[in-house]
Amino acid sequence: MRVKIIRFIIVSLFIMITIGLIYFQAIRGQYFYNLSTNNRIRVVPLEGWRGRILDRNGFVLADNRMTYDVMITPQDVVDIKSLFRFLSEVLGVNQDKIMETYRRRKYAPFAPVVVADDLSREKAMVIEENKYRFPSLFIQENYKRLYPYGRNSAHVLGYVGQIDLSKIEEVTEYGYSPQAQVGKTGVEEHYDAYLRGQEGGLQIEVNSRGQQVRLLSIKKPVKGQDITLTIDSRVQQMTMELLEEKPGAIVVLDMNNGEILGMTSSPDFDLNIRTSGKINSPFLNRAIKGVFPPGSVFKVLVALAALDSQKISVSTTFKCVGYYELGQTKFGCTHAHGQENLIESLVHSCNIYYYHLGLVLGENIINRYARLLGLGRLTRVDLPYEKAGLVPGRAQRLASSQKRWYTGDTLNLSIGQGDTLVTPLQLARMIATVARNGIEVQPHVLMAIDDIVVNKFSFERQMPVSPEAFQIVKKGLRAAVTDNEGTAHVLDVPGLYVAGKTGTAQSQPGKEHHAWFVGYIEGQQKDIAFCVFLEHGGSSHNACLLAKEFLLRMQEEKML
């Protein structure tokens, strides 16, 4: 009996030893192998801080602040379920979301993956204290973009984000790491190559617990270059407050050099949050990406075309009875103005006068002058995703829709209706070109890179249009403000030389018209051209009232 017991004990011991060997060698062998051999080299990327963005007066519009990222080295992961369970508890984030982030951002076995960013110092310390349990896990100091003024200049500045997975292979060829923050829109995107810093890194030896044994080498990151904009944050603040979240845009341009002093699109968003919950497309920069019918503002170039091509003179008159009859269709006007000459047609914005001009000129000549004055083509402003708009014509209509061009289309074109589409920036530049007798400037937002002034935008182009034609049209634009019956008379501000043109443009059926005012000021401080646009804003009078309030504020601040 005693022998059987001893035999049983011996057999049991052998069985336990065998099971242990199987467990430790076959099942957990890789884990213990990693523990014994894991004194290895780890490369830790160090992101170069992004350059700042400043306005023309030195106010910082985009800066950086210190933050902490949670990173995982895929090759060092042992128990991925336990790892994600731990991170879920510390971060307060669902495990599935962490797993999805890990899988989406995983680029290569040796490349660290950011699974959470912008951690508080407290949470970062908790993770650091548990590194011995998860050798693949570590905390990396990083930076996060900070926009001190929040909504101010949101569409101009743009924002940064992680590289899209579809572009990783493309951008890594240009020195970007898979975890890099890159500009997504606005100045942040257009001048990303200057703003982004040069990445550095650490080569460290770590032990089996992921703890640093020694620093092998270091390459210091290099901060990106600072960029100074032509934008005046004070102008931006004024226009932002005036629009009050109403859909629209205001563009303010130094008409002597093309510097954009202000470009506000509404509604907007806080750059530090980028979630607004607002309707009406807050992320759309209406100043350059929104295209809308210009309405009567278009009459400026039709008048120029008629004068320059010598189809009419300043004294040419047409009679307005309140409508123009074409076949069985009546094309209307706001009033029966009676006999009108060119200056009077601009003062009263008489549609009938321009229906006659449209028929005299034809759509081809109107198209040619529209393109001369920058409509239907890109301004080439140094911001991404600008749209060219459209000035329709017979050839374009046939090519795009196989439809005919009718006389009624020419009538609509002559008053900026039909298929005609423009951006607020295009109209601001157009009126600046008129104000300078045909000298076209290049709109731009870049002033300097690291305090070195950039002169690449300082070229001008002279329009092949007679100076006399410009002088006559400018006389009409000034009279539209100073004449008691002028459509922009509300803008006759004491102490300011204001000239311009109103526009009320039809939009979709059942919706309010778009409201426009484009004008220029010959001031003591600067000569500026500007465009005020209210999407579905009703009458152009509403745009004039907003423009007046803007000019009064600028005058009060002695900025004109």
XYZ file of C-alpha atoms in Angstrom:
560
model
C 0.000 0.000 0.000
C 2.804 2.394 0.976
C 4.616 1.637 -2.298
C 1.486 2.512 -4.307
C 1.172 5.848 -2.529
C 4.814 6.726 -3.178
C 4.435 5.661 -6.810
C 1.319 7.848 -7.140
C 3.132 10.854 -5.685
C 6.104 10.383 -8.004
C 3.857 10.020 -11.075
C 1.875 13.115 -10.052
C 5.067 15.137 -9.657
C 6.237 14.091 -13.112
C 2.856 15.044 -14.577
C 2.968 18.477 -12.906
C 6.513 19.076 -14.104
C 5.559 18.051 -17.628
C 2.542 20.378 -17.624
C 4.695 23.197 -16.325
C 7.290 22.661 -19.020
C 4.614 22.636 -21.692
C 3.067 25.842 -20.283
C 6.280 27.782 -19.833
C 7.954 26.640 -23.049
C 5.171 26.031 -25.548
C 2.438 28.373 -24.359
C 4.303 31.231 -22.627
C 7.668 30.621 -24.235
C 7.527 33.651 -26.506
C 6.618 35.911 -23.570
C 9.593 34.783 -21.485
C 11.828 34.886 -24.524
C 10.850 38.515 -24.995
C 11.561 39.217 -21.321
C 15.032 37.770 -21.589
C 16.001 39.382 -24.869
C 14.110 42.626 -24.750
C 17.025 44.903 -23.910
C 16.583 46.472 -27.289
C 16.791 49.768 -29.111
C 13.648 51.871 -29.229
C 13.331 54.927 -31.472
C 11.148 57.634 -29.978
C 10.143 60.377 -32.436
C 10.285 63.980 -31.237
C 7.941 66.232 -33.175
C 9.332 69.645 -34.064
C 7.050 72.337 -32.746
C 4.991 74.061 -35.392
C 5.743 77.668 -36.287
C 3.436 80.368 -35.006
C 1.024 82.394 -37.143
C 0.815 86.124 -36.417
C -1.347 88.930 -37.737
C 0.149 92.048 -39.339
C 0.417 93.759 -35.934
C 2.240 90.889 -34.226
C -0.726 89.358 -32.409
C -0.299 85.569 -32.190
C -3.186 83.824 -33.954
C -1.822 80.255 -33.772
C 0.556 78.895 -31.124
C 1.427 75.603 -29.369
C 1.004 74.136 -25.891
C 2.584 71.110 -24.218
C 0.552 67.912 -24.116
C 1.004 64.149 -23.619
C 0.348 61.288 -26.039
C -0.128 57.586 -25.269
C 1.964 55.480 -27.637
C 2.229 51.746 -28.252
C 5.115 49.966 -29.972
C 3.384 47.088 -31.837
C 6.399 44.746 -31.788
C 6.494 44.893 -27.979
C 2.833 44.068 -27.357
C 2.395 40.854 -25.327
C -1.171 40.772 -23.998
C -3.157 43.166 -26.142
C -6.494 42.556 -24.396
C -5.097 43.389 -20.968
C -3.368 46.430 -22.446
C -6.557 47.849 -23.933
C -8.535 47.014 -20.796
C -6.048 49.006 -18.722
C -6.105 51.969 -21.120
C -9.893 51.937 -21.165
C -9.997 52.222 -17.374
C -7.448 55.045 -17.218
C -8.703 57.060 -20.185
C -12.413 56.458 -19.683
C -12.737 55.384 -23.309
C -14.395 52.253 -24.686
C -11.945 49.423 -25.464
C -13.352 48.991 -28.952
C -12.640 52.637 -29.744
C -9.039 52.297 -28.555
C -8.631 49.116 -30.601
C -10.063 50.825 -33.670
C -7.683 53.781 -33.253
C -4.741 51.391 -32.874
C -5.620 49.409 -35.975
C -6.325 52.523 -38.031
C -3.065 54.252 -37.125
C -0.786 51.225 -37.096
C 1.685 51.753 -39.879
C 4.613 49.369 -39.239
C 5.661 46.949 -36.423
C 8.508 49.191 -35.279
C 6.642 52.510 -35.629
C 5.004 53.741 -32.402
C 1.245 54.236 -32.664
C -0.570 57.115 -30.951
C -3.741 55.675 -29.423
C -4.699 58.733 -27.351
C -3.520 62.323 -27.324
C -3.859 65.509 -25.283
C -3.782 63.675 -21.941
C -3.770 65.454 -18.618
C -0.568 65.232 -16.605
C -2.368 63.124 -13.988
C -3.454 60.436 -16.459
C -0.031 60.449 -18.081
C 1.567 59.749 -14.686
C -0.804 56.818 -14.019
C 0.239 55.250 -17.315
C 3.925 55.877 -16.603
C 3.578 54.128 -13.241
C 2.192 51.011 -14.960
C 4.782 50.738 -17.724
C 6.359 47.744 -15.973
C 3.160 45.793 -16.689
C 2.980 46.824 -20.340
C 6.456 47.187 -21.939
C 4.938 48.312 -25.241
C 3.314 51.332 -23.632
C 4.916 54.729 -23.111
C 4.074 58.407 -22.769
C 5.435 60.903 -25.270
C 5.577 64.648 -24.679
C 4.096 66.463 -27.653
C 2.371 69.708 -28.511
C -1.145 70.684 -29.472
C -2.102 73.628 -31.643
C -3.577 76.529 -29.702
C -5.604 79.365 -31.225
C -5.725 82.208 -28.665
C -8.570 84.056 -30.404
C -10.808 81.035 -31.000
C -13.178 81.988 -33.820
C -11.227 84.992 -35.073
C -9.873 84.268 -38.585
C -10.947 80.614 -38.355
C -11.394 80.104 -42.099
C -8.185 81.922 -42.995
C -6.015 80.102 -40.457
C -7.448 76.606 -40.945
C -6.402 73.828 -38.580
C -4.129 70.803 -38.243
C -4.781 67.093 -37.897
C -3.165 63.713 -38.321
C -2.159 62.578 -41.786
C -4.878 60.710 -43.664
C -4.037 57.019 -43.942
C -4.534 57.160 -47.703
C -1.694 59.719 -47.949
C 0.816 58.211 -45.497
C 3.070 56.624 -48.115
C 2.936 59.780 -50.227
C 3.845 62.230 -47.452
C 6.461 60.069 -45.717
C 8.566 60.515 -48.866
C 8.700 64.212 -47.965
C 9.946 63.673 -44.427
C 6.658 63.398 -42.562
C 6.291 60.743 -39.879
C 3.048 58.712 -39.833
C 2.095 60.423 -36.550
C 2.774 63.968 -37.780
C 0.252 66.765 -37.484
C -0.277 68.490 -40.821
C -2.305 71.442 -42.021
C -5.771 70.471 -43.167
C -7.055 73.744 -44.614
C -6.400 77.483 -44.677
C -2.937 78.919 -44.015
C -2.098 75.839 -41.931
C -2.365 73.726 -45.079
C -1.135 76.128 -47.751
C 2.046 77.010 -45.852
C 2.484 73.672 -44.085
C 5.981 73.185 -45.508
C 7.151 76.347 -43.705
C 5.143 75.956 -40.514
C 5.921 72.339 -39.708
C 9.050 71.628 -37.714
C 11.748 69.095 -38.525
C 11.296 65.888 -36.596
C 13.987 64.715 -34.209
C 14.208 61.570 -32.128
C 15.787 59.573 -29.347
C 17.513 56.217 -29.600
C 17.180 54.561 -26.215
C 17.936 51.115 -24.880
C 15.062 49.665 -22.864
C 14.856 46.540 -20.725
C 12.212 43.842 -20.637
C 9.897 46.078 -18.620
C 10.084 48.905 -21.126
C 12.223 50.975 -18.788
C 15.007 53.114 -20.184
C 18.477 51.684 -19.566
C 20.489 54.344 -21.352
C 20.248 57.068 -23.963
C 22.170 56.096 -27.077
C 21.699 59.164 -29.257
C 19.525 62.212 -29.727
C 18.562 64.312 -32.718
C 17.041 67.560 -31.580
C 13.838 68.591 -33.357
C 13.758 71.951 -35.131
C 10.873 74.371 -34.684
C 8.961 75.421 -37.787
C 9.087 78.926 -39.198
C 6.791 81.682 -37.963
C 4.468 83.232 -40.512
C 3.123 86.784 -40.420
C -0.121 87.450 -42.275
C -1.521 90.553 -43.936
C -4.658 89.943 -41.868
C -5.561 92.518 -39.209
C -7.166 90.668 -36.298
C -8.985 93.876 -35.305
C -10.704 93.994 -38.688
C -11.519 90.315 -38.317
C -13.076 90.892 -34.904
C -15.209 93.766 -36.200
C -16.534 91.871 -39.198
C -17.136 88.718 -37.148
C -19.240 90.685 -34.665
C -21.129 92.489 -37.437
C -22.114 89.296 -39.234
C -23.350 87.816 -35.919
C -23.515 84.285 -37.322
C -25.644 85.393 -40.277
C -24.578 83.399 -43.365
C -22.310 85.582 -45.448
C -18.830 86.987 -45.877
C -16.884 90.232 -45.672
C -13.611 90.745 -47.551
C -11.377 93.788 -47.023
C -8.524 94.339 -49.475
C -5.725 96.902 -49.659
C -6.338 97.850 -53.258
C -2.822 99.213 -53.766
C -0.958 95.963 -53.051
C -3.532 93.143 -52.770
C -2.986 92.529 -49.060
C -6.076 90.944 -47.533
C -6.750 92.871 -44.336
C -9.881 90.937 -43.511
C -11.631 87.803 -44.709
C -14.509 86.701 -42.519
C -16.944 83.939 -43.372
C -20.064 83.292 -41.318
C -21.152 81.158 -39.585
C -17.763 80.222 -38.229
C -16.328 77.827 -35.635
C -13.911 77.783 -32.706
C -10.554 76.501 -33.913
C -9.800 75.018 -30.488
C -12.931 72.855 -30.549
C -13.924 72.385 -34.214
C -17.375 71.158 -33.281
C -20.053 73.775 -33.577
C -23.442 72.104 -33.868
C -24.346 75.021 -36.120
C -26.284 74.827 -39.344
C -25.486 76.663 -42.581
C -22.112 75.000 -43.218
C -19.827 76.722 -40.684
C -16.685 75.104 -42.136
C -17.302 76.579 -45.607
C -15.181 79.633 -46.365
C -17.812 81.583 -48.269
C -15.273 84.246 -49.238
C -13.420 81.930 -51.647
C -15.330 78.617 -51.760
C -18.886 79.924 -51.846
C -20.158 80.846 -55.322
C -23.273 82.980 -55.691
C -25.045 85.061 -58.355
C -23.746 88.653 -58.115
C -26.925 90.405 -59.212
C -26.582 94.087 -60.072
C -22.929 94.289 -58.991
C -22.267 92.679 -62.385
C -23.536 95.863 -64.082
C -20.194 97.521 -63.303
C -18.342 95.384 -65.829
C -21.196 95.505 -68.373
C -21.010 99.308 -68.284
C -17.222 99.148 -68.729
C -17.553 96.720 -71.625
C -20.076 98.934 -73.405
C -17.964 102.086 -72.969
C -14.616 100.507 -73.841
C -15.967 98.746 -76.935
C -17.541 102.079 -77.958
C -21.015 100.603 -78.247
C -22.327 103.547 -76.207
C -21.167 106.854 -74.757
C -21.787 108.319 -71.310
C -24.770 110.226 -72.715
C -26.482 107.225 -74.330
C -29.989 106.815 -72.907
C -32.598 104.099 -72.791
C -36.159 104.393 -71.525
C -37.241 102.329 -68.522
C -40.967 101.658 -68.173
C -40.482 99.146 -65.355
C -40.056 96.094 -67.565
C -38.510 94.843 -70.803
C -40.722 92.729 -73.026
C -39.186 89.814 -74.906
C -41.822 87.842 -76.751
C -44.430 86.975 -74.142
C -42.001 87.319 -71.226
C -41.519 90.495 -69.200
C -38.120 91.083 -67.599
C -38.671 93.446 -64.707
C -37.035 96.416 -63.022
C -37.544 97.820 -59.518
C -39.125 101.055 -60.811
C -40.149 102.804 -63.992
C -37.139 105.111 -64.129
C -37.975 106.846 -67.387
C -35.171 107.998 -69.663
C -31.782 107.062 -68.103
C -28.185 107.696 -69.104
C -25.239 105.560 -67.984
C -24.475 107.440 -64.751
C -28.143 107.415 -63.769
C -28.378 103.697 -64.540
C -25.642 103.025 -61.970
C -27.192 105.387 -59.424
C -30.624 103.725 -59.669
C -29.388 100.257 -60.695
C -31.817 100.189 -63.601
C -32.214 96.688 -65.047
C -33.758 97.921 -68.300
C -30.659 99.917 -69.211
C -28.519 96.794 -68.868
C -30.923 94.585 -70.795
C -30.342 96.976 -73.709
C -26.577 96.903 -73.145
C -26.631 93.114 -73.027
C -28.326 92.928 -76.414
C -25.953 95.528 -77.880
C -22.867 93.696 -76.589
C -23.828 90.022 -76.816
C -22.708 87.372 -74.359
C -19.251 86.893 -75.924
C -18.120 90.470 -75.276
C -19.601 90.402 -71.767
C -17.730 87.163 -71.113
C -14.455 88.649 -72.323
C -14.675 91.656 -70.024
C -15.846 89.531 -67.118
C -12.718 87.418 -67.388
C -10.564 90.535 -67.812
C -11.918 91.764 -64.486
C -11.283 88.446 -62.766
C -14.666 86.722 -62.839
C -14.934 83.115 -63.939
C -11.265 82.538 -63.094
C -9.290 81.905 -59.918
C -7.786 84.884 -58.110
C -4.885 82.559 -57.139
C -5.118 83.702 -53.540
C -2.682 81.784 -51.321
C -5.389 79.710 -49.641
C -6.537 76.215 -50.662
C -9.758 75.152 -52.348
C -10.682 78.441 -54.014
C -13.454 78.198 -56.620
C -13.445 80.001 -59.949
C -17.173 80.580 -60.257
C -18.852 80.766 -63.664
C -19.638 83.374 -66.287
C -21.923 81.480 -68.683
C -22.067 81.788 -72.447
C -23.215 80.039 -75.574
C -20.167 77.744 -75.945
C -20.067 76.871 -72.241
C -23.791 76.085 -72.211
C -23.512 73.816 -75.220
C -20.459 71.994 -73.838
C -21.880 71.435 -70.350
C -25.519 70.624 -71.001
C -26.030 70.465 -74.767
C -28.656 73.205 -74.375
C -29.103 76.276 -76.527
C -28.371 79.837 -75.485
C -31.385 82.115 -75.750
C -31.820 85.875 -75.850
C -33.367 85.677 -72.382
C -30.088 84.190 -71.135
C -28.241 87.260 -72.414
C -30.689 89.513 -70.561
C -30.127 87.569 -67.336
C -26.358 87.640 -67.825
C -26.359 91.419 -68.272
C -27.693 91.915 -64.720
C -25.654 89.147 -63.059
C -28.406 86.538 -62.903
C -29.010 83.194 -64.585
C -26.071 80.814 -64.221
C -23.562 83.520 -63.258
C -21.622 82.641 -60.084
C -18.879 84.572 -58.287
C -17.053 84.615 -54.956
C -16.906 87.619 -52.591
C -13.117 87.791 -53.051
C -13.507 88.031 -56.828
C -15.861 90.991 -56.465
C -13.575 92.716 -53.948
C -10.695 92.447 -56.420
C -12.912 93.537 -59.320
C -13.925 96.765 -57.580
C -10.285 97.359 -56.574
C -9.290 97.039 -60.246
C -11.966 99.550 -61.234
C -10.875 101.957 -58.493
C -7.281 101.828 -59.791
C -8.291 102.394 -63.418
C -7.608 98.838 -64.525
C -4.562 97.899 -62.457
C -5.133 94.393 -61.096
C -3.338 93.290 -57.927
C -2.789 89.797 -56.540
C -4.861 89.106 -53.396
C -2.775 87.381 -50.718
C -2.536 86.708 -46.982
C 1.212 86.080 -46.575
C 3.333 89.017 -45.429
C 6.525 87.507 -43.969
C 8.250 84.235 -43.063
C 10.413 84.492 -39.944
C 10.404 88.301 -40.218
C 11.617 88.185 -43.822
C 9.097 90.108 -45.943
C 7.832 88.142 -48.946
C 7.563 90.129 -52.182
C 6.305 87.382 -54.493
C 2.821 88.950 -54.672
C 3.918 92.486 -55.511
C 3.227 92.298 -59.248
C 0.483 94.249 -61.018
C -1.320 93.819 -64.328
C -2.834 96.600 -66.396
C -6.196 95.778 -67.984
C -6.414 96.677 -71.702
C -9.398 98.958 -71.048
C -9.489 102.696 -71.712
C -8.888 104.921 -68.656
C -11.835 107.085 -69.767
C -14.210 104.119 -69.400
C -13.030 103.543 -65.841
C -13.403 107.237 -64.965
C -17.000 107.326 -66.198
C -17.967 104.162 -64.310
C -16.266 105.429 -61.144
C -18.294 108.633 -61.418
C -21.451 106.519 -61.453
C -20.283 104.430 -58.468
C -19.579 107.570 -56.450
C -22.969 109.027 -57.400
C -24.696 105.817 -56.243
C -23.523 106.827 -52.746
C -23.805 110.626 -52.848
C -27.042 111.040 -54.835
C -30.146 111.201 -52.653
C -31.778 108.577 -54.874
C -28.705 106.358 -55.054
C -29.156 102.726 -54.057
C -26.163 103.068 -51.687
C -26.938 106.557 -50.353
C -26.967 105.252 -46.772
C -23.178 104.904 -47.136
C -22.633 108.626 -47.661
C -20.619 108.861 -44.443
C -19.218 112.310 -43.533
C -15.454 112.391 -43.811
C -15.194 109.303 -46.026
C -14.916 109.008 -49.807
C -17.040 105.926 -50.511
C -18.038 104.612 -53.934
C -19.627 101.320 -54.868
C -22.426 99.209 -56.247
C -25.322 97.363 -54.669
C -26.645 93.988 -55.743
C -29.786 92.025 -54.940
C -29.499 88.581 -56.496
C -32.262 86.053 -56.880
C -31.529 82.629 -55.395
C -33.532 79.431 -55.051
C -37.325 79.663 -55.276
C -38.909 80.231 -51.882
C -35.767 81.731 -50.353
C -34.720 85.319 -49.698
C -32.508 87.054 -52.245
C -28.768 87.440 -51.675
C -27.629 90.923 -50.618
C -24.395 92.521 -51.877
C -22.443 95.718 -51.586
C -19.008 96.136 -53.134
C -17.126 99.370 -52.816
C -13.903 101.200 -52.194
C -12.653 103.982 -49.940
C -9.935 106.488 -50.635
C -8.774 106.967 -47.052
C -6.027 108.747 -45.190
C -4.480 105.543 -43.797
C -5.230 103.066 -46.600
C -7.172 102.816 -49.827
C -9.336 99.754 -49.367
C -11.751 97.772 -51.480
C -14.335 95.664 -49.738
C -17.226 93.309 -50.335
C -20.134 92.688 -47.977
C -22.260 89.638 -48.791
C -25.316 88.335 -46.939
C -26.516 84.926 -48.096
C -30.318 85.084 -48.364
C -29.982 88.503 -46.741
C -32.934 90.061 -48.588
C -32.460 93.524 -50.053
C -29.054 94.987 -50.872
C -30.011 97.736 -48.409
C -29.233 95.250 -45.621
C -25.710 94.767 -46.979
C -25.320 98.563 -47.169
C -26.344 98.981 -43.528
C -23.771 96.383 -42.491
C -21.118 98.055 -44.645
C -21.919 101.430 -43.074
C -21.528 100.048 -39.551
C -18.199 98.525 -40.551
C -16.921 101.807 -42.001
C -18.034 103.772 -38.947
C -16.142 101.387 -36.670
C -13.049 101.582 -38.849
C -13.311 105.366 -38.846
C -13.720 105.453 -35.065
C -10.589 103.313 -34.639
C -8.721 105.639 -37.047
C -8.022 102.734 -39.395
C -9.138 104.582 -42.552
